[in-house]
Short mmCIF file of C-alpha atoms in Angstrom, two decimals:
data_model
loop_
_atom_site.label_atom_id
_atom_site.label_comp_id
_atom_site.label_asym_id
_atom_site.label_seq_id
_atom_site.Cartn_x
_atom_site.Cartn_y
_atom_site.Cartn_z
CA MET A 11 -3.43 -14.37 -60.43
CA ASN A 12 -1.34 -11.81 -58.81
CA ARG A 13 1.94 -12.04 -58.38
CA THR A 14 2.21 -11.86 -54.84
CA MET A 15 -0.93 -14.22 -54.12
CA ILE A 16 1.53 -16.64 -55.72
CA ALA A 17 4.23 -15.95 -53.62
CA ALA A 18 2.51 -15.50 -50.38
CA SER A 19 -0.34 -18.67 -51.13
CA ASN A 20 2.29 -20.34 -52.12
CA THR A 21 4.90 -19.46 -48.33
CA LEU A 22 1.86 -20.06 -46.35
CA GLY A 23 1.39 -23.42 -47.23
CA GLN A 24 5.00 -24.40 -45.90
CA LEU A 25 4.44 -22.03 -43.41
CA GLN A 26 1.48 -24.51 -41.80
CA LYS A 27 4.09 -27.14 -42.58
CA GLN A 28 6.39 -25.70 -39.79
CA ILE A 29 3.78 -24.91 -37.39
CA ASP A 30 2.83 -28.52 -37.37
CA VAL A 31 6.83 -29.57 -36.67
CA ILE A 32 7.44 -27.29 -33.58
CA SER A 33 3.40 -28.55 -31.95
CA ASN A 34 4.48 -31.67 -32.57
CA ASN A 35 7.58 -30.26 -30.77
CA MET A 36 5.76 -29.26 -27.87
CA ALA A 37 3.18 -31.87 -28.42
CA ASN A 38 6.24 -35.16 -27.17
CA VAL A 39 8.06 -32.55 -23.97
CA GLU A 40 7.47 -35.16 -21.99
CA THR A 41 8.26 -37.94 -24.42
CA ALA A 42 11.59 -39.90 -23.41
CA GLY A 43 14.21 -40.55 -25.57
CA PHE A 44 12.19 -37.85 -28.19
CA LYS A 45 13.94 -35.79 -31.08
CA ARG A 46 12.64 -32.42 -31.59
CA GLY A 47 12.86 -31.01 -35.84
CA GLU A 48 13.31 -28.19 -36.69
CA ALA A 49 11.74 -26.86 -40.40
CA SER A 50 14.91 -24.79 -42.75
CA PHE A 51 13.63 -22.61 -45.97
CA THR A 52 15.30 -22.45 -49.70
CA ASP A 53 13.63 -19.59 -51.62
CA LEU A 54 11.35 -20.47 -54.50
CA LEU A 55 12.87 -20.19 -58.48
CA VAL A 56 13.28 -16.91 -59.19
CA GLN A 57 12.22 -14.79 -62.19
CA GLN A 58 15.05 -12.92 -63.59
CA LEU A 59 13.50 -9.24 -65.31
CA ASN A 60 16.33 -7.55 -67.58
CA ASN A 61 15.50 -4.57 -67.95
CA GLN A 62 18.33 -2.39 -68.03
CA PRO A 63 19.04 -2.73 -71.87
CA ASN A 64 21.98 -0.08 -71.42
CA GLN A 65 24.10 -1.95 -69.25
CA VAL A 66 27.61 0.06 -70.19
CA ALA A 67 25.64 3.08 -68.05
CA GLU A 68 25.82 0.21 -65.08
CA VAL A 69 29.15 0.00 -64.71
CA GLY A 70 30.32 0.30 -60.95
CA ARG A 71 26.90 -1.31 -60.41
CA LEU A 72 27.53 -3.07 -57.08
CA THR A 73 23.96 -5.43 -57.49
CA PRO A 74 22.88 -7.65 -59.73
CA LEU A 75 21.25 -5.90 -63.72
CA GLY A 76 17.29 -6.39 -63.97
CA ILE A 77 14.89 -7.05 -61.12
CA ARG A 78 14.49 -10.58 -59.64
CA GLN A 79 10.55 -11.71 -58.82
CA GLY A 80 9.71 -14.52 -56.37
CA ASN A 81 7.36 -16.68 -56.03
CA GLY A 82 7.33 -17.26 -52.36
CA ALA A 83 10.00 -19.74 -49.86
CA LYS A 84 9.12 -23.65 -49.43
CA ILE A 85 10.54 -26.35 -46.42
CA GLY A 86 13.65 -27.20 -48.08
CA GLN A 87 14.10 -29.96 -44.84
CA ILE A 88 13.50 -30.76 -41.67
CA GLN A 89 16.29 -32.20 -39.68
CA ASN A 90 15.83 -34.25 -36.76
CA VAL A 91 17.79 -32.72 -33.78
CA GLN A 92 20.60 -35.44 -32.22
CA SER A 93 21.60 -33.64 -29.52
CA GLN A 94 21.78 -35.53 -26.09
CA GLY A 95 18.85 -34.82 -23.59
CA SER A 96 19.07 -35.30 -19.79
CA LEU A 97 18.51 -37.94 -17.89
CA LYS A 98 16.02 -38.46 -15.55
CA THR A 99 16.66 -41.00 -12.80
CA THR A 100 14.23 -43.76 -12.74
CA ASN A 101 15.54 -46.55 -10.06
CA ARG A 102 14.02 -49.00 -12.42
CA ASP A 103 15.75 -52.47 -13.44
CA LEU A 104 14.15 -51.97 -17.07
CA ASP A 105 14.54 -48.77 -17.33
CA VAL A 106 18.07 -47.82 -19.92
CA ALA A 107 19.05 -44.53 -20.96
CA PHE A 108 21.69 -44.00 -23.74
CA THR A 109 24.39 -41.40 -22.32
CA LYS A 110 25.57 -40.49 -26.09
CA GLU A 111 24.50 -39.07 -28.74
CA ASN A 112 23.65 -40.52 -31.74
CA LEU A 113 22.78 -44.46 -30.64
CA TYR A 114 19.52 -46.34 -31.46
CA PHE A 115 17.95 -50.01 -30.52
CA MET A 116 17.08 -52.17 -32.55
CA ILE A 117 13.58 -52.24 -32.40
CA GLY A 118 11.44 -55.30 -34.37
CA VAL A 119 7.89 -54.60 -35.74
CA GLU A 120 5.71 -57.46 -36.36
CA GLU A 121 4.06 -55.48 -39.55
CA GLY A 122 6.25 -56.53 -42.13
CA ASN A 123 8.34 -58.08 -40.17
CA VAL A 124 10.82 -54.84 -40.19
CA ILE A 125 13.84 -53.76 -37.59
CA ARG A 126 13.01 -50.08 -36.24
CA LEU A 127 14.95 -47.95 -34.43
CA SER A 128 14.23 -46.40 -31.34
CA ARG A 129 15.29 -43.91 -28.70
CA ASP A 130 13.36 -44.93 -25.90
CA GLY A 131 14.96 -46.84 -23.38
CA ALA A 132 11.47 -47.82 -20.79
CA PHE A 133 11.02 -51.43 -21.46
CA TYR A 134 8.68 -53.85 -20.40
CA LEU A 135 8.50 -58.10 -19.82
CA SER A 136 4.94 -59.27 -21.74
CA PRO A 137 5.15 -63.11 -20.59
CA ASN A 138 4.24 -65.76 -22.19
CA GLY A 139 3.99 -69.51 -19.95
CA ASN A 140 7.52 -69.64 -18.78
CA GLU A 141 8.45 -67.38 -21.32
CA ASN A 142 9.49 -63.23 -20.93
CA MET A 143 9.57 -61.87 -23.94
CA LEU A 144 10.83 -58.33 -23.50
CA VAL A 145 8.66 -55.26 -25.32
CA THR A 146 8.42 -51.93 -25.22
CA ALA A 147 6.26 -49.73 -24.24
CA ASP A 148 3.47 -50.26 -27.52
CA GLY A 149 4.29 -53.53 -27.19
CA HIS A 150 7.22 -54.06 -29.99
CA ASN A 151 9.82 -56.59 -29.77
CA VAL A 152 13.24 -55.63 -28.30
CA LEU A 153 16.05 -57.05 -30.29
CA ASP A 154 19.58 -58.27 -29.90
CA GLU A 155 22.35 -57.82 -32.13
CA ASN A 156 21.58 -60.41 -34.13
CA GLY A 157 17.75 -58.78 -34.54
CA ASN A 158 16.30 -62.05 -32.63
CA ASP A 159 13.95 -61.25 -30.09
CA ILE A 160 14.94 -60.85 -26.20
CA VAL A 161 13.39 -63.89 -24.64
CA ILE A 162 14.15 -65.24 -20.38
CA GLU A 163 12.62 -67.83 -19.82
CA GLY A 164 12.04 -68.77 -15.94
CA ASP A 165 10.65 -66.41 -12.89
CA ILE A 166 12.62 -63.50 -12.77
CA LYS A 167 14.47 -62.60 -9.41
CA GLU A 168 16.82 -59.42 -10.85
CA ILE A 169 17.36 -57.96 -14.33
CA ARG A 170 20.91 -56.41 -14.45
CA ILE A 171 22.29 -53.75 -17.60
CA SER A 172 25.23 -52.73 -18.19
CA ASP A 173 26.79 -49.82 -20.31
CA GLU A 174 27.57 -51.99 -22.86
CA GLY A 175 24.45 -53.23 -22.86
CA VAL A 176 24.58 -57.02 -21.27
CA VAL A 177 21.14 -58.02 -20.05
CA LYS A 178 21.80 -60.16 -16.85
CA ALA A 179 18.79 -61.78 -16.01
CA ILE A 180 18.74 -63.43 -12.54
CA THR A 181 15.38 -66.49 -12.11
CA THR A 182 14.25 -67.63 -8.90
CA ASP A 183 16.26 -70.82 -8.66
CA GLY A 184 19.78 -69.12 -8.96
CA GLY A 185 20.17 -69.39 -13.01
CA GLU A 186 21.32 -66.76 -15.29
CA GLN A 187 20.86 -65.85 -19.01
CA THR A 188 22.90 -63.01 -20.81
CA PHE A 189 21.91 -61.31 -23.56
CA ASN A 190 23.40 -58.93 -25.86
CA LEU A 191 20.47 -55.24 -26.99
CA GLY A 192 20.68 -54.92 -30.25
CA VAL A 193 22.20 -50.96 -30.89
CA VAL A 194 23.17 -49.32 -34.00
CA SER A 195 24.99 -45.81 -34.24
CA VAL A 196 23.60 -43.90 -37.33
CA GLN A 197 26.10 -41.47 -39.05
CA LYS A 198 24.02 -40.10 -41.17
CA PRO A 199 20.65 -39.07 -39.29
CA GLN A 200 18.71 -37.17 -41.89
CA PHE A 201 18.08 -40.53 -43.32
CA LEU A 202 15.75 -41.53 -40.59
CA GLU A 203 12.17 -41.14 -40.97
CA LYS A 204 9.74 -40.24 -38.05
CA LEU A 205 6.95 -42.75 -38.59
CA GLY A 206 5.35 -42.25 -34.62
CA ASP A 207 4.98 -44.46 -31.88
CA ASN A 208 8.76 -43.13 -31.12
CA LEU A 209 10.29 -45.13 -33.57
CA TYR A 210 12.79 -44.27 -36.92
CA GLY A 211 12.33 -46.14 -40.17
CA LEU A 212 15.25 -46.24 -42.30
CA PRO A 213 15.59 -46.05 -45.89
CA ASP A 214 13.83 -48.32 -48.44
CA ASN A 215 15.63 -47.52 -51.32
CA TYR A 216 19.87 -46.48 -50.17
CA ASP A 217 20.82 -46.23 -54.28
CA GLY A 218 18.42 -44.46 -55.02
CA LEU A 219 19.54 -41.71 -52.39
CA GLY A 220 23.09 -42.54 -52.97
CA VAL A 221 24.67 -43.55 -50.60
CA THR A 222 24.46 -47.65 -48.31
CA ALA A 223 23.58 -49.22 -45.59
CA ASP A 224 26.68 -48.93 -43.82
CA ASP A 225 27.04 -44.89 -44.51
CA VAL A 226 23.60 -44.33 -42.78
CA LEU A 227 24.09 -46.16 -39.55
CA THR A 228 26.59 -49.28 -37.92
CA GLU A 229 25.25 -52.27 -36.16
CA LEU A 230 27.43 -52.40 -32.89
CA THR A 231 28.65 -55.75 -32.69
CA GLY A 232 31.55 -57.57 -31.35
CA ALA A 233 34.81 -55.60 -30.03
CA SER A 234 32.48 -52.33 -31.73
CA ARG A 235 30.19 -52.28 -28.10
CA THR A 236 32.87 -50.79 -26.65
CA ASP A 237 31.13 -47.38 -28.61
CA ILE A 238 27.77 -48.34 -26.37
CA SER A 239 27.87 -46.50 -23.49
CA MET A 240 23.72 -46.75 -21.22
CA LYS A 241 22.69 -46.03 -17.50
CA GLN A 242 20.02 -48.42 -16.43
CA GLY A 243 17.79 -46.95 -13.95
CA ALA A 244 17.03 -43.70 -15.98
CA LEU A 245 15.35 -42.22 -19.44
CA GLU A 246 16.94 -39.66 -21.41
CA SER A 247 14.49 -36.68 -21.73
CA SER A 248 13.15 -35.77 -24.95
CA ASN A 249 15.69 -32.57 -26.26
CA VAL A 250 12.70 -30.33 -26.90
CA ASP A 251 13.24 -27.29 -25.13
CA LEU A 252 9.68 -25.49 -24.34
CA SER A 253 10.66 -21.84 -24.03
CA LYS A 254 12.59 -22.33 -27.67
CA GLU A 255 9.27 -23.77 -29.61
CA MET A 256 6.70 -21.33 -27.63
CA THR A 257 9.66 -18.07 -29.98
CA ASP A 258 9.61 -20.41 -32.75
CA LEU A 259 5.77 -20.96 -33.16
CA ILE A 260 4.92 -16.99 -31.99
CA THR A 261 7.10 -15.91 -35.00
CA ALA A 262 5.73 -18.63 -37.59
CA GLN A 263 2.09 -17.78 -36.63
CA ARG A 264 3.33 -13.40 -37.81
CA MET A 265 4.88 -14.24 -40.42
CA TYR A 266 1.93 -16.19 -41.23
CA GLN A 267 -0.38 -13.60 -40.55
CA PHE A 268 2.38 -11.57 -42.81
CA GLN A 269 1.54 -13.72 -45.89
CA SER A 270 -2.20 -13.29 -45.62
CA ARG A 271 -2.47 -9.85 -44.96
CA SER A 272 -0.36 -9.57 -48.21
CA ILE A 273 -2.82 -11.32 -49.86
CA THR A 274 -6.26 -9.68 -48.08
CA MET A 275 -3.81 -5.90 -50.17
CA ALA A 276 -3.36 -7.71 -52.88
CA ASP A 277 -7.04 -8.35 -52.98
CA GLN A 278 -7.90 -4.61 -52.01
CA MET A 279 -5.59 -3.47 -54.84
CA LEU A 280 -7.40 -5.03 -57.50
CA GLY A 281 -10.75 -4.40 -56.24
CA LEU A 282 -9.61 -0.54 -56.70
CA VAL A 283 -8.47 -1.45 -59.93
CA ASN A 284 -11.59 -3.74 -60.69
CA SER A 285 -13.25 0.42 -59.85
CA ILE A 286 -11.60 2.15 -62.22
CA ARG A 287 -13.37 3.34 -65.27
#
């Protein structure tokens, strides 16, 4: 295949992935706690053609010797941008928003009994007899600092959530129940994996990545809970800037068109070569 076609076709597939990332950002512009993704590109392997045998005559040359023929580009990384989103006041007792970056709620997922992370603080009560379980909008269990489900007994009159994530449930008979929301601080967000439902997963094999669990995140318990900062009656908006995403989308589409045009022109040139008699 023509080298121009190879480079263009390689890049086309990667540009489509970038467009998918941008489209996902735009689709979640109104999703509470959503963190936008950003794709960055790197060059594929470059072939060095040494077409200058008389290198003595090239003394003083500023550019490298020979010709470097590339094979296109690929996405090197899709980064989750952790910048803080703006706060939207809801005045709802079960809505809570982090006011600092890199803090995540601990969420329990039934499939495989694993812990996921989320910035979405829109919580609900799931009644079961005389008990009420704190859950997310998708029905996943919100966990306390020990990784246990938060279950409130009795008829609830009021729920208060402090800035440090202490949930105080007041029942109609005047009783009080207290829970500490499970919160982690993520030091290396590049190791988090987006899983859908506004959830993030943790690596399965830390050793293979050259890091430990403590390198990636810290569970905020005991005295370290003073690092938690949240606000009740509010939700964190996504950090998606729609104008920037539109600009990036137009740029990516123009690059896609350019690569497609390169394939068309290479095909036309091959047609001319084949027509020579």
